Amino acid sequence: MELYLNATSPYARLVRIVLLEKGLAETVTLKWCDPWADDAELLKANPAGRIPALVTEEGATLSESMLIAVYLDSVSPNPPMLPAANLVEVLHLTGLGQNLMDAAFTTVIARKHYGKEIDDSELGQRRSRAIQRLLKQLSSELGEEQQTSTINLGEIAIAVALDYLAFRLPEVNWKEEYPPLQTWHAGVAARASFQETAFV
C-alpha cells in the first residue's frame, strides 16, 4: 500500500497511528508530499488534493482519514479500532475527536490565508466556541480515566486533536485549563505510536 501524507497533518497522523497500532506499518510505503503544491501523484490518488490518501494493494484509492481507518480495521481485525462490544461509545468519542480536529485545523488554515484577524469573524468565533465546548465535554467524559493496554479510534482521534491544538494553537492552553484531560492525554501520548509520529 501507499500512503500520501505530510508531517503536520493531524488527519495523516491519525492514519499512521492506526497503522502502527495494528502492526501494518511495514505494509505501507509513506509518500511524503506537499498537498498545497498540487503534487501530481497525490492528485492521481485523490483529485481533491487532500491528505491522507491511501492506495491499496489492489490499486483502489481511498481518501478521508476516518474512512481509511475503517478500511485498515477490516484488513487486520486485531486489535480492533472499532470494537463491537462498545461500538457506539467509540463512535461517539471518534466524532468528538474529529470535530475538535476539524475546528482546530480550519482555524489554522484560515489564519494562514487571511491572517489572525479572521478569528474575529463570525465563523472564527464559532470555531473558537466549538473548541472550548468540546474541551469541556471531553474533560468531563474522559476525566482521569486509567489507560488500558488497548486503544480505539475514538481515543486516537481525541489525542491527535489535542496534540494538534498544542502544536498549532498553543494559546488555547487546554493542559492548564483541563488538568483531568491532560492526565488522560499523557497516558495515550506515551504510547510508541504517538511518540513515533509526533508533530514536527
Short mmCIF file of C-alpha atoms in Angstrom, two decimals:
data_model
loop_
_atom_site.label_atom_id
_atom_site.label_comp_id
_atom_site.label_asym_id
_atom_site.label_seq_id
_atom_site.Cartn_x
_atom_site.Cartn_y
_atom_site.Cartn_z
CA MET A 1 0.00 0.00 0.00
CA GLU A 2 0.98 3.65 -0.39
CA LEU A 3 0.03 6.48 1.95
CA TYR A 4 0.28 10.10 0.84
CA LEU A 5 0.90 12.40 3.80
CA ASN A 6 2.90 15.21 5.35
CA ALA A 7 4.34 15.67 8.82
CA THR A 8 1.93 18.31 10.12
CA SER A 9 -1.49 16.97 9.11
CA PRO A 10 -3.46 15.65 12.10
CA TYR A 11 -5.53 13.55 9.70
CA ALA A 12 -2.45 11.87 8.23
CA ARG A 13 -1.04 11.32 11.70
CA LEU A 14 -4.23 9.57 12.79
CA VAL A 15 -3.85 7.08 9.95
CA ARG A 16 -0.16 6.50 10.73
CA ILE A 17 -1.04 5.76 14.36
CA VAL A 18 -3.71 3.27 13.29
CA LEU A 19 -1.16 1.57 11.02
CA LEU A 20 1.34 1.30 13.88
CA GLU A 21 -1.20 0.12 16.44
CA LYS A 22 -2.46 -2.59 14.08
CA GLY A 23 1.02 -3.74 13.08
CA LEU A 24 0.51 -2.70 9.46
CA ALA A 25 3.23 -0.06 9.18
CA GLU A 26 5.57 -2.40 7.28
CA THR A 27 2.93 -2.97 4.59
CA VAL A 28 2.75 0.71 3.62
CA THR A 29 5.14 2.98 1.73
CA LEU A 30 4.94 6.53 3.03
CA LYS A 31 4.76 9.07 0.19
CA TRP A 32 5.66 12.44 1.69
CA CYS A 33 4.23 15.36 -0.27
CA ASP A 34 3.03 18.96 -0.14
CA PRO A 35 -0.76 18.99 -0.61
CA TRP A 36 -0.65 22.71 -1.39
CA ALA A 37 1.66 22.19 -4.36
CA ASP A 38 -0.79 20.17 -6.49
CA ASP A 39 1.54 17.18 -6.35
CA ALA A 40 0.75 15.11 -9.46
CA GLU A 41 0.95 11.73 -7.71
CA LEU A 42 -1.26 12.92 -4.85
CA LEU A 43 -3.84 14.30 -7.29
CA LYS A 44 -3.91 10.93 -9.04
CA ALA A 45 -4.66 9.24 -5.70
CA ASN A 46 -7.07 11.95 -4.56
CA PRO A 47 -8.29 14.57 -7.08
CA ALA A 48 -9.26 16.81 -4.15
CA GLY A 49 -5.54 17.21 -3.41
CA ARG A 50 -6.04 16.39 0.25
CA ILE A 51 -4.09 14.13 2.57
CA PRO A 52 -4.08 11.46 3.71
CA ALA A 53 -4.77 9.36 0.64
CA LEU A 54 -4.24 5.61 0.59
CA VAL A 55 -3.64 3.40 -2.43
CA THR A 56 -4.49 -0.20 -1.56
CA GLU A 57 -2.57 -3.26 -2.77
CA GLU A 58 -5.32 -3.73 -5.35
CA GLY A 59 -4.82 -0.18 -6.65
CA ALA A 60 -8.01 1.29 -5.17
CA THR A 61 -7.66 4.83 -3.83
CA LEU A 62 -9.16 5.90 -0.52
CA SER A 63 -9.40 9.37 0.98
CA GLU A 64 -10.58 10.81 4.32
CA SER A 65 -8.74 9.67 7.42
CA MET A 66 -11.70 8.04 9.15
CA LEU A 67 -12.65 6.02 6.07
CA ILE A 68 -9.05 4.90 5.68
CA ALA A 69 -9.01 3.87 9.35
CA VAL A 70 -12.19 1.81 8.88
CA TYR A 71 -10.63 0.10 5.86
CA LEU A 72 -7.42 -0.69 7.78
CA ASP A 73 -9.52 -2.13 10.58
CA SER A 74 -11.06 -4.52 8.05
CA VAL A 75 -7.67 -5.51 6.62
CA SER A 76 -6.34 -6.53 10.03
CA PRO A 77 -9.11 -7.16 12.58
CA ASN A 78 -6.82 -7.32 15.62
CA PRO A 79 -6.55 -5.26 17.65
CA PRO A 80 -9.87 -3.69 16.64
CA MET A 81 -10.02 0.10 16.37
CA LEU A 82 -13.83 -0.09 16.37
CA PRO A 83 -14.59 -2.85 18.89
CA ALA A 84 -18.10 -4.25 18.51
CA ALA A 85 -18.61 -4.54 22.27
CA ASN A 86 -18.72 -0.77 22.77
CA LEU A 87 -19.07 0.49 19.20
CA VAL A 88 -21.49 3.32 19.95
CA GLU A 89 -19.26 4.73 22.69
CA VAL A 90 -16.19 4.54 20.44
CA LEU A 91 -18.03 6.23 17.56
CA HIS A 92 -19.23 8.93 19.96
CA LEU A 93 -15.65 9.66 21.06
CA THR A 94 -14.42 9.47 17.46
CA GLY A 95 -16.94 12.14 16.46
CA LEU A 96 -15.84 14.43 19.28
CA GLY A 97 -12.19 13.99 18.29
CA GLN A 98 -12.95 14.58 14.62
CA ASN A 99 -14.91 17.75 15.41
CA LEU A 100 -12.12 19.10 17.61
CA MET A 101 -9.56 18.29 14.91
CA ASP A 102 -11.68 19.98 12.24
CA ALA A 103 -12.23 23.15 14.29
CA ALA A 104 -8.52 23.47 15.09
CA PHE A 105 -7.35 22.67 11.55
CA THR A 106 -9.81 25.08 9.93
CA THR A 107 -8.68 27.82 12.33
CA VAL A 108 -5.05 27.24 11.36
CA ILE A 109 -5.78 27.27 7.62
CA ALA A 110 -7.98 30.37 7.88
CA ARG A 111 -5.19 32.22 9.70
CA LYS A 112 -2.65 31.09 7.13
CA HIS A 113 -4.63 32.63 4.27
CA TYR A 114 -6.39 35.57 5.89
CA GLY A 115 -4.36 36.46 8.97
CA LYS A 116 -5.17 36.10 12.66
CA GLU A 117 -7.89 38.76 12.41
CA ILE A 118 -10.06 36.10 10.76
CA ASP A 119 -10.59 34.79 14.32
CA ASP A 120 -12.86 37.80 14.91
CA SER A 121 -15.19 36.83 12.07
CA GLU A 122 -18.48 35.10 12.79
CA LEU A 123 -17.07 31.77 11.60
CA GLY A 124 -13.85 32.28 13.54
CA GLN A 125 -15.73 32.94 16.76
CA ARG A 126 -17.98 29.95 16.11
CA ARG A 127 -14.92 27.69 15.75
CA SER A 128 -13.43 29.08 18.96
CA ARG A 129 -16.61 28.42 20.93
CA ALA A 130 -16.80 24.91 19.49
CA ILE A 131 -13.23 24.17 20.60
CA GLN A 132 -13.99 25.30 24.16
CA ARG A 133 -17.23 23.30 24.36
CA LEU A 134 -15.51 20.18 23.04
CA LEU A 135 -12.63 20.50 25.50
CA LYS A 136 -15.05 20.91 28.39
CA GLN A 137 -17.07 17.87 27.36
CA LEU A 138 -14.01 15.70 26.76
CA SER A 139 -12.61 16.65 30.14
CA SER A 140 -15.85 15.66 31.86
CA GLU A 141 -16.23 12.41 29.91
CA LEU A 142 -12.66 11.16 29.97
CA GLY A 143 -11.66 12.51 33.34
CA GLU A 144 -8.55 10.88 34.73
CA GLU A 145 -9.53 7.50 33.36
CA GLN A 146 -6.71 4.97 33.52
CA GLN A 147 -5.44 3.74 30.17
CA THR A 148 -5.71 0.06 29.38
CA SER A 149 -3.23 -1.73 27.13
CA THR A 150 -5.60 -1.28 24.18
CA ILE A 151 -6.63 1.83 22.28
CA ASN A 152 -9.52 2.58 19.95
CA LEU A 153 -10.21 5.01 17.10
CA GLY A 154 -12.03 7.46 19.36
CA GLU A 155 -9.13 7.73 21.78
CA ILE A 156 -6.68 8.15 18.89
CA ALA A 157 -8.76 10.91 17.28
CA ILE A 158 -9.10 12.83 20.54
CA ALA A 159 -5.42 12.55 21.49
CA VAL A 160 -4.28 13.61 18.00
CA ALA A 161 -6.64 16.59 18.08
CA LEU A 162 -5.32 17.64 21.50
CA ASP A 163 -1.72 17.32 20.28
CA TYR A 164 -2.58 19.40 17.21
CA LEU A 165 -4.06 22.13 19.41
CA ALA A 166 -0.87 22.24 21.49
CA PHE A 167 1.22 22.23 18.30
CA ARG A 168 -0.61 24.88 16.25
CA LEU A 169 -2.83 26.79 18.71
CA PRO A 170 -0.87 26.84 21.98
CA GLU A 171 -2.81 29.88 23.19
CA VAL A 172 -5.79 27.59 23.75
CA ASN A 173 -3.75 26.20 26.68
CA TRP A 174 -6.02 23.22 27.31
CA LYS A 175 -3.48 21.44 29.52
CA GLU A 176 -3.66 24.08 32.24
CA GLU A 177 -7.39 24.67 31.91
CA TYR A 178 -8.36 21.00 31.99
CA PRO A 179 -5.96 19.05 34.25
CA PRO A 180 -8.02 15.82 34.11
CA LEU A 181 -7.82 15.90 30.31
CA GLN A 182 -4.06 16.42 30.49
CA THR A 183 -3.76 13.37 32.75
CA TRP A 184 -5.80 11.27 30.33
CA HIS A 185 -3.85 12.56 27.33
CA ALA A 186 -0.48 11.81 28.92
CA GLY A 187 -1.39 8.14 29.16
CA VAL A 188 -2.21 7.96 25.45
CA ALA A 189 0.67 10.16 24.27
CA ALA A 190 3.17 7.86 25.98
CA ARG A 191 2.36 5.07 23.53
CA ALA A 192 5.08 4.24 20.99
CA SER A 193 2.75 5.01 18.08
CA PHE A 194 2.30 8.59 19.32
CA GLN A 195 5.99 9.06 20.08
CA GLU A 196 6.98 7.88 16.62
CA THR A 197 4.53 10.19 14.82
CA ALA A 198 4.92 13.35 16.92
CA PHE A 199 4.30 16.62 15.08
CA VAL A 200 7.45 18.38 13.85
#
